[in-house]
Coordinates of C-alpha atoms in Angstrom, one line a residue:
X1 CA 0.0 0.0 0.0
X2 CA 1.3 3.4 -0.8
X3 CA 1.6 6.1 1.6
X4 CA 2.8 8.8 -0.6
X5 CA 1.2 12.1 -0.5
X6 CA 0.0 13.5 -3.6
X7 CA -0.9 17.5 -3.9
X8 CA -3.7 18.0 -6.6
X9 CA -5.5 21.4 -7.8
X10 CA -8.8 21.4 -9.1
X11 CA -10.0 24.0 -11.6
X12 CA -12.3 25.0 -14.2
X13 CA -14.6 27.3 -15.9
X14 CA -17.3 28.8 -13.7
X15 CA -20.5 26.5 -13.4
X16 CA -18.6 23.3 -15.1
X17 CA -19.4 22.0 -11.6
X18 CA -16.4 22.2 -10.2
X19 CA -17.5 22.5 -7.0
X20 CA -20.1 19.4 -7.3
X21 CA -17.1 17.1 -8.1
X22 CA -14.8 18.1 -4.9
X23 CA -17.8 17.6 -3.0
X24 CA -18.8 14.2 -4.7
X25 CA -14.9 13.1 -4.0
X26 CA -14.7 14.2 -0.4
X27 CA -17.9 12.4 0.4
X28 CA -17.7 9.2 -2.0
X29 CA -14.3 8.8 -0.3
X30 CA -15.8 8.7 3.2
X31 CA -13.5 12.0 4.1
X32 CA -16.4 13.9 5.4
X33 CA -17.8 14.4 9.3
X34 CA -21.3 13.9 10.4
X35 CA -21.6 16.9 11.3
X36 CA -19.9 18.8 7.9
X37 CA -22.5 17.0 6.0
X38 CA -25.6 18.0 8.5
X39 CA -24.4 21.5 8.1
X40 CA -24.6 21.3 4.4
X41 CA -28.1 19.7 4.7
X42 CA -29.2 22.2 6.6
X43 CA -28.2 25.1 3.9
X44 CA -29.6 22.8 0.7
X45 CA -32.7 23.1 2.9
X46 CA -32.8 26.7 3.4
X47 CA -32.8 27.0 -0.8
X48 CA -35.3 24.8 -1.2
X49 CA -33.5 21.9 -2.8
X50 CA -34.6 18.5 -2.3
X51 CA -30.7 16.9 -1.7
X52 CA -27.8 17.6 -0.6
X53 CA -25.4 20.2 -2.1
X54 CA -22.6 18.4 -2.2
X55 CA -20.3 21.8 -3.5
X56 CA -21.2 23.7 -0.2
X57 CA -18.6 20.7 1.2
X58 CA -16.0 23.0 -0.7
X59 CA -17.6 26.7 -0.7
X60 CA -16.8 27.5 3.1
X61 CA -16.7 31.1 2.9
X62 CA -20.0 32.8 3.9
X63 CA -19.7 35.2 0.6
X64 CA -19.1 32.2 -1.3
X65 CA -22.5 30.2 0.4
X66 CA -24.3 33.7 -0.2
X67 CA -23.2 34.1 -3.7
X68 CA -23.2 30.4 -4.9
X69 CA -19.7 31.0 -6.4
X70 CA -16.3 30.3 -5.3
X71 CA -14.1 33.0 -5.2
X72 CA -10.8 31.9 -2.8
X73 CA -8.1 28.8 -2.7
X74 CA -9.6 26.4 -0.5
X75 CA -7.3 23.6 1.0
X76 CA -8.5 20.4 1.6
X77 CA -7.1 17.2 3.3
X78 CA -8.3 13.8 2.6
X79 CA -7.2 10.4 2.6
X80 CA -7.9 6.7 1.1
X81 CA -6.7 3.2 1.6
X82 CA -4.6 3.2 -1.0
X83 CA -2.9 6.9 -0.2
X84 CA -3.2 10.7 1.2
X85 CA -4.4 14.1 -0.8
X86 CA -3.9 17.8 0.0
X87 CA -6.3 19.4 -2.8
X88 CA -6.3 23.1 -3.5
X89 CA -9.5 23.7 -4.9
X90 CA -9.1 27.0 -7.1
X91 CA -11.8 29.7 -8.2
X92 CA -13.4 29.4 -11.7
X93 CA -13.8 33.1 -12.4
X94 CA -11.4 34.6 -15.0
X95 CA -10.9 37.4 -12.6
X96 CA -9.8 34.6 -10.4
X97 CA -6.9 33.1 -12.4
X98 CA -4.2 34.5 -9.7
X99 CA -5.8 31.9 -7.4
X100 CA -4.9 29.5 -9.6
X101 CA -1.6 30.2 -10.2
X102 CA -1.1 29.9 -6.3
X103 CA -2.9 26.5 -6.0
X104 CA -0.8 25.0 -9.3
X105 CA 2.2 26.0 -8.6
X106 CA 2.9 23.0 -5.8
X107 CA 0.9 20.6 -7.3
X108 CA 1.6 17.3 -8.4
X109 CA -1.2 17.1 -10.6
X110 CA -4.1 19.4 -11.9
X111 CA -7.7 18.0 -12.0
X112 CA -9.9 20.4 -14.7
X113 CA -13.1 20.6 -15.2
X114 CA -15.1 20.8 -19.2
X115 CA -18.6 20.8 -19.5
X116 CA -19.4 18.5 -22.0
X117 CA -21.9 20.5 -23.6
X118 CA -20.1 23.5 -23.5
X119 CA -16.2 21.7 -25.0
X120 CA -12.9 23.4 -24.4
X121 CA -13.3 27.0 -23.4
X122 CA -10.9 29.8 -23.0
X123 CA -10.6 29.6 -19.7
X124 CA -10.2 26.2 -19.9
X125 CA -7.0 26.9 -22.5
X126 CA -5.9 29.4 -19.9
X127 CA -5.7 26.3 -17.0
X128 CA -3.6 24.4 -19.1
X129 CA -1.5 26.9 -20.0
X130 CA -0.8 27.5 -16.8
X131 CA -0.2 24.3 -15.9
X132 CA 2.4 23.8 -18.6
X133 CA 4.0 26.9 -17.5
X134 CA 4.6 25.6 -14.2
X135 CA 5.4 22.8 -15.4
X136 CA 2.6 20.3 -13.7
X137 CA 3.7 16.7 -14.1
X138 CA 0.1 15.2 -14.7
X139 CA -2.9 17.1 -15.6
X140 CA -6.3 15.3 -15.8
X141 CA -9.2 16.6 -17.5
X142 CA -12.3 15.4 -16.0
X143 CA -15.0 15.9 -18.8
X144 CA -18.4 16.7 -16.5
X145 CA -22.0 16.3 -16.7
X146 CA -22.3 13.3 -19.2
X147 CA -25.3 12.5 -17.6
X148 CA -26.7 15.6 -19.5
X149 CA -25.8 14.2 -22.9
X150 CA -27.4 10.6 -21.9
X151 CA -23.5 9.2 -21.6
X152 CA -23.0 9.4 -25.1
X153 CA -19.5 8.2 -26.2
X154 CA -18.8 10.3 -29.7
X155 CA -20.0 13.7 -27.8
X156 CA -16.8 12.8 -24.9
X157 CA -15.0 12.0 -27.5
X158 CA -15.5 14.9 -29.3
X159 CA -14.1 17.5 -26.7
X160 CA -11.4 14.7 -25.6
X161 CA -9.9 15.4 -29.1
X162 CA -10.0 19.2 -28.0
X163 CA -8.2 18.7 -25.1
X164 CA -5.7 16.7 -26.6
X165 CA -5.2 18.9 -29.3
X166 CA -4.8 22.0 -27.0
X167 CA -2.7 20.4 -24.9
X168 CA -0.4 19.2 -27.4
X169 CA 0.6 22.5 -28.7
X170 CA 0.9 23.6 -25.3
X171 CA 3.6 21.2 -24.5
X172 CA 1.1 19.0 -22.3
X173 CA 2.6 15.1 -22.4
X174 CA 0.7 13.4 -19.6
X175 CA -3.3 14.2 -20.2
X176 CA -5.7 11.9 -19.4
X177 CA -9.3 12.7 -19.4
X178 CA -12.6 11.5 -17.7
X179 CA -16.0 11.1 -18.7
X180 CA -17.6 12.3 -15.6
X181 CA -21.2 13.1 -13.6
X182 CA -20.4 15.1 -10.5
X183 CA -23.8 15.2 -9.9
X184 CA -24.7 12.1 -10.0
X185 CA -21.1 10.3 -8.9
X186 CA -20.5 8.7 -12.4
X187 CA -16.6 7.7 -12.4
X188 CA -15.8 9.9 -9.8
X189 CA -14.5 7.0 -7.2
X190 CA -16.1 3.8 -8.9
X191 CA -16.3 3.0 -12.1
X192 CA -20.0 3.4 -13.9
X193 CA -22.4 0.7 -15.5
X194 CA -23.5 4.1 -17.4
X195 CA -20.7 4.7 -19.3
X196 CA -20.0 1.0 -20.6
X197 CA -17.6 2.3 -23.5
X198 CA -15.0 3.8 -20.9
X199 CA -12.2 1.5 -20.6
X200 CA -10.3 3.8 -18.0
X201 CA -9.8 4.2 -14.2
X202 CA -12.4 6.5 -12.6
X203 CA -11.4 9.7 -11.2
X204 CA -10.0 8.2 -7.8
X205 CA -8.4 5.2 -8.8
X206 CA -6.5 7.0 -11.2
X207 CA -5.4 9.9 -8.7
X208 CA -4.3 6.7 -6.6
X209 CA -2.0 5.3 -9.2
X210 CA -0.1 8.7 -10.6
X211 CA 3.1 9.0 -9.0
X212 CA 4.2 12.5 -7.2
X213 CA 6.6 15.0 -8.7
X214 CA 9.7 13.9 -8.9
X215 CA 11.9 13.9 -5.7
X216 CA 13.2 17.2 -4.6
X217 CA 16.2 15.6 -2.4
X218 CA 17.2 13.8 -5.6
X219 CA 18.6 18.0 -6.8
X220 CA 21.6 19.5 -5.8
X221 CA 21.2 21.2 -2.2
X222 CA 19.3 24.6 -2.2
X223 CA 18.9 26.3 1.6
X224 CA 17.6 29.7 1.2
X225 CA 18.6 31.4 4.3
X226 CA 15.4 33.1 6.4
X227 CA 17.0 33.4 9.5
X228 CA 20.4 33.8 10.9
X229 CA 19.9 32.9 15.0
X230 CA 23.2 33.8 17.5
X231 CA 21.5 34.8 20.6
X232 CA 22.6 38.1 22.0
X233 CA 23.4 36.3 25.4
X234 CA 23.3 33.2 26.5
X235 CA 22.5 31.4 29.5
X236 CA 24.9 29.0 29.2
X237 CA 28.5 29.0 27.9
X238 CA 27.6 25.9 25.5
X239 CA 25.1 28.7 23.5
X240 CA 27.4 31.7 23.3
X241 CA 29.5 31.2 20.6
X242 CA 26.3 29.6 19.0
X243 CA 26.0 31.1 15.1
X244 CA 23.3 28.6 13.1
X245 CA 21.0 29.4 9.6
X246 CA 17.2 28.4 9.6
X247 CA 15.4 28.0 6.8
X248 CA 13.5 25.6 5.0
X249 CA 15.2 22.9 2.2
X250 CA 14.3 23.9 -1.4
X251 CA 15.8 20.8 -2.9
X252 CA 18.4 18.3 -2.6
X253 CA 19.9 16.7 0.7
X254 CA 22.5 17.9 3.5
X255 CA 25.2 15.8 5.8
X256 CA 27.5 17.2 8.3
X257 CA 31.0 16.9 6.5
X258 CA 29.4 18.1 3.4
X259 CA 31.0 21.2 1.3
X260 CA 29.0 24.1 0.9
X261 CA 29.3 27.3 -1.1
X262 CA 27.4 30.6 0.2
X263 CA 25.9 32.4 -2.7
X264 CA 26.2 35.8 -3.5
X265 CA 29.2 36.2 -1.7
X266 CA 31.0 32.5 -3.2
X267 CA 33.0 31.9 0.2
X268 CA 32.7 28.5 1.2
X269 CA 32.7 25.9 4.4
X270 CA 31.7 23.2 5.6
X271 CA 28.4 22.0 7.1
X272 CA 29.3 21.0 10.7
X273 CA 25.9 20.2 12.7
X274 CA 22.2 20.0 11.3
X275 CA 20.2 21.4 13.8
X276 CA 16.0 20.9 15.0
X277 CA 14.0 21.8 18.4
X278 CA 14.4 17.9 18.5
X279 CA 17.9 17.8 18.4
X280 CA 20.6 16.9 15.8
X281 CA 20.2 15.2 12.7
X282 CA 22.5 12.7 10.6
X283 CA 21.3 14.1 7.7
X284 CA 18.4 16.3 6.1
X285 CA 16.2 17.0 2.9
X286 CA 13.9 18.8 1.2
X287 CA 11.4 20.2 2.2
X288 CA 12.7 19.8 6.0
X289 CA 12.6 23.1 8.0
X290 CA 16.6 22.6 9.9
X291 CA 19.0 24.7 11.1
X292 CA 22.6 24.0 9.8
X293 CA 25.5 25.1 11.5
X294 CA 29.1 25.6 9.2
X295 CA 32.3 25.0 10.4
X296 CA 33.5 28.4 10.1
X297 CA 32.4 31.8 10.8
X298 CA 31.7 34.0 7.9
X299 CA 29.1 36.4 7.2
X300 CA 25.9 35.2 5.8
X301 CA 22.7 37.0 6.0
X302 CA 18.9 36.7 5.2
X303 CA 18.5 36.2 1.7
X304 CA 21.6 34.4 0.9
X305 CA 22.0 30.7 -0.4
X306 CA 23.4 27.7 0.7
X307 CA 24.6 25.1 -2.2
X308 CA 26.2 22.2 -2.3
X309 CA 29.8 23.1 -3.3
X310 CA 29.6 20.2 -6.3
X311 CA 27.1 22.1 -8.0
X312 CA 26.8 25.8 -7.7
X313 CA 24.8 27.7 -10.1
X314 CA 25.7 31.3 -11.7
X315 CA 24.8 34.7 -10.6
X316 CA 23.2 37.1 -13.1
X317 CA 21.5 40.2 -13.3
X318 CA 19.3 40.0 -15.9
X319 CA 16.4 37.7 -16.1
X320 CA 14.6 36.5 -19.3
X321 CA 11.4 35.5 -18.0
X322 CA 7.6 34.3 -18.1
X323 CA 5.4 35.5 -16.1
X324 CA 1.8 35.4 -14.9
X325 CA 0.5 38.5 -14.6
X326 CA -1.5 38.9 -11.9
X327 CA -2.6 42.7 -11.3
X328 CA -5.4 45.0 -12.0
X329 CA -3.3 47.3 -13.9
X330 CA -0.9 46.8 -17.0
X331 CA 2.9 45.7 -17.0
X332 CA 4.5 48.3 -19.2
X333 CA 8.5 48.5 -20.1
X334 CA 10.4 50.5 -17.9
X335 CA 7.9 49.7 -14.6
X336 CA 10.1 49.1 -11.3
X337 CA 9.2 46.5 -9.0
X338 CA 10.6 44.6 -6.4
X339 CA 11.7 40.7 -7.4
X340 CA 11.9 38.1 -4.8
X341 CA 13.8 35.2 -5.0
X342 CA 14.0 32.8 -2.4
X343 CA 14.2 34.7 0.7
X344 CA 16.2 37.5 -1.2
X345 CA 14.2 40.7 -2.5
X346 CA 16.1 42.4 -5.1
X347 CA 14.9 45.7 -7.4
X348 CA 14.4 45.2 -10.8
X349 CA 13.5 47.3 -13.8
X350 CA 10.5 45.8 -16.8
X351 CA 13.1 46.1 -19.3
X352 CA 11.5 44.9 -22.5
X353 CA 7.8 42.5 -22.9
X354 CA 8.8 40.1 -25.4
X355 CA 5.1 39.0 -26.0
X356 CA 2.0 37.7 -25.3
X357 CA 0.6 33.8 -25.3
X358 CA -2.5 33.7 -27.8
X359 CA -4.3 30.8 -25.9
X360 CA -6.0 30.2 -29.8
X361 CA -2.8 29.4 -31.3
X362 CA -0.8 28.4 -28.4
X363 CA 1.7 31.4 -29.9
X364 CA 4.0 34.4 -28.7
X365 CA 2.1 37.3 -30.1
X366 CA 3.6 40.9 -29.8
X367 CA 2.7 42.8 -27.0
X368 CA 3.4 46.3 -25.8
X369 CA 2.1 45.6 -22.4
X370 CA 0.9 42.6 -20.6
X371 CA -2.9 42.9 -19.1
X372 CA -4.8 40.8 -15.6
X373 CA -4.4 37.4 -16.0
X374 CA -2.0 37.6 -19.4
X375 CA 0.9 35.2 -19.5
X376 CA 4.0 36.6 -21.6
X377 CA 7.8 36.8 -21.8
X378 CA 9.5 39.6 -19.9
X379 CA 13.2 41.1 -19.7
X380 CA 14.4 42.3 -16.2
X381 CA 17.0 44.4 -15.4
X382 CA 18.6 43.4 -11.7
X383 CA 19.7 45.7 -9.0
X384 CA 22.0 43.1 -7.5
X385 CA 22.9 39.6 -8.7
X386 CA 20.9 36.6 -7.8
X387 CA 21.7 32.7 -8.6
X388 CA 18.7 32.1 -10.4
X389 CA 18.2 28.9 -12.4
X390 CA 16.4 28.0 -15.2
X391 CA 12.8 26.7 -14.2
X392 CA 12.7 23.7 -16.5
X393 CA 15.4 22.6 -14.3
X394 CA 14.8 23.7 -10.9
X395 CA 11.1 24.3 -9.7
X396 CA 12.5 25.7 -6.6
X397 CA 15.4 28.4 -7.5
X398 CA 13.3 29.0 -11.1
X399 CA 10.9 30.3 -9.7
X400 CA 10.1 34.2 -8.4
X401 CA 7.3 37.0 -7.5
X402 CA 7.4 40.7 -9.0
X403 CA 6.3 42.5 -6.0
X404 CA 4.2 46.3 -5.7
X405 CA 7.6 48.2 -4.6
X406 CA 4.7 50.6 -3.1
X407 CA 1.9 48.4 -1.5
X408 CA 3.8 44.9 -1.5
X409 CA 1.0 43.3 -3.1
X410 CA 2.4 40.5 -5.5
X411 CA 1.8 41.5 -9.1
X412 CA 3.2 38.5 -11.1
X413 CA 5.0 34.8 -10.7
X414 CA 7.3 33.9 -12.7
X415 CA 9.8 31.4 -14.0
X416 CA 13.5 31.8 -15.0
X417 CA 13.3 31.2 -18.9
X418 CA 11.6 30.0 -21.7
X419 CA 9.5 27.7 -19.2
X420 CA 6.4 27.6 -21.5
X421 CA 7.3 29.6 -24.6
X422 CA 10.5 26.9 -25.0
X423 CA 7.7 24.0 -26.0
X424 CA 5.2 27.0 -28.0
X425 CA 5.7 27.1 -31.4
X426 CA 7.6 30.6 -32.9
X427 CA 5.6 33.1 -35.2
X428 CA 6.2 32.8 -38.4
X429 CA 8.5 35.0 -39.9

């Protein structure tokens, strides 16, 4: 029996049922209290339905319950037999996409919703292209409300082709898709007598089976540095020469004895202790929270980076990126903002928008400015250098956040590189 974790998002178009399904899977899969499901009687009572609504299971903000839509990244935990879920269940409205960005971006896989009546919609094009921009490993497509279309096979098989094709030319490799009633729990955690002509797993079993992303502590070491702790006195001699550096493990695996290089400065050491409020450890991976200690005593700050001497990555200041953008107003060249990096915060200048993704076409389209919820490639200029990597090969020092210099609200995520536009075909010329 596995007891891997696997993190999934769910998302989709709004009133593809989205909502329904989580709902359906939560309680199909026994994950949901007497008293959760009482509550939610209650409420389908107060509106006059007949049943159950199984989507106020997932819709647990009182604006949400009020307005019958979903508007916020709800987390969910939830376990079977066979294995354990967290599930970010992302908002549907366009105005919403930020959300989704947030709930994607740790995911091991992405669970989106089509209404088979409706077929691949542009929101629908947008999920997956933000899922190949983070670069996802699986993505299942679960193909809703058959039930309305009496379970007929060539109408699922007419938008599976849709979603194949959209997927391929966004790079997508590992799609599988679901004939699906939410509503009625067709495929959802057992298999369905109604859809005779589906030779797959239902929704459940095949969660069970996909494997995670791959290992983080399998990557060269990456400790981004959020704390440096030396006490200012000590009440015992042991703790005052003490000098350790929290933080959390991006990737990769530390031992005492191991080389280490200190990035942006380059001096290097040697990790001496491995540090937790339970003690010392032999050794420790990502995504442990430690504190290592180094065997000698040089100046290293918030923001700074510990790698594994074997395998130290370059420092630049300029960053060819993509982006999600995620704010009200437009990205223009020239705008200042405030990157962040790990645990480091650097300034940085727009210095050129290299384009636009048309969802359509699954192109780079020219763009003088990128707009809420547009996905393009952007040139920054950096105040100070930063070992950034590119994103295809490290999800954890790949990534960043362009940041309100003003407010500190986050305006975009990003990824070192070509992350999606490397797999979109060119223009032509």
């Amino acid at each position: 029996m596995s007891t891997t974790l696997l993190r999934l998002a769910t998302a989709g178009s709004v009133d593809d049922g989205k909502s329904t399904l989580v709902g359906r899977l939560l309680f199909d899969s026994k994950s949901v209290l007497a008293d959760q499901f009482d509550a939610v009687e209650r409420v389908s009572r107060d509106r006059g339905m007949a049943t159950a609504d199984l989507a106020l299971l997932t819709d647990g903000l009182r604006s949400e319950r009020e307005q019958g839509i979903t508007i916020d990244v709800a987390y969910r935990y939830f376990a079977t037999a066979e294995r354990a879920f967290i599930l970010a269940d992302c908002p549907g409205h366009v105005q919403y996409t930020r959300n989704t960005v947030t709930g994607a971006s740790t995911a091991d896989v992405v669970v989106l919703l089509v209404d088979v009546r409706k077929g691949l919609q542009e929101q629908t094009s947008r999920h997956l292209a933000v899922s190949s921009l983070l670069r996802v490993p699986h993505v299942v497509v679960v193909v809703n409300k058959i039930d309305l279309v009496d379970y007929d096979q060539a109408t699922y098989e007419g938008v599976e082709a849709q979603v194949q094709a959209a997927a391929q030319r966004l790079g997508l490799t590992d799609v599988t898709t679901v004939p699906v009633s939410a509503l009625a729990g067709d495929n959802v955690v057992t298999k369905s007598d109604r859809t005779p002509w589906y030779e797959g797993p239902s929704l459940l079993e095949h969660l069970e089976q996909l494997s995670p992303a791959g290992e983080p502590q399998s990557e060269p070491l990456r400790f981004p540095v959020q704390l440096v702790i030396r006490p200012q006195s000590a009440a015992e001699d042991r703790f005052r020469d003490y000098r350790g550096y929290a933080g959390q493990i991006a990737s990769g695996l530390v031992r005492p004895g191991d080389p280490v290089t200190v990035l942006p400065s380059g001096r290097t050491s040697t990790v001496e202790a491995i540090d937790t409020a339970d003690g010392e450890l032999a050794e420790a991976h990502a995504p442990q929270s430690v504190t290592l200690r180094l065997t000698d005593d040089i100046d290293i700050s918030r923001g700074d980076l510990v790698v594994t001497s074997r395998s130290v990555p370059g420092l630049t200041q300029d960053i060819d990126g993509t982006v999600a953008w995620l704010a009200d107003h437009r990205l223009t060249p020239r705008t200042k903002v405030l990157l962040k990096h790990g645990t480091r915060t650097v300034q940085a200048m727009v210095v050129a928008i290299g384009g636009r993704l048309d969802l359509d076409t699954a192109r780079l389209t020219p763009a003088e400015s990128l707009e809420l919820n547009d996905i393009g490639h952007v040139s920054l200029r950096l105040a100070a250098p930063i070992p950034a990597e590119e994103y295809l090969h490290s999800r954890a020092t790949g990534a960043f956040l362009l940041i309100d210099p003003q407010d500190g609200g986050t305006l975009a995520a990003g990824m070192v590189g070509d992350a999606l536009l490397a797999s979109v075909e060119p223009l032509d010329a």
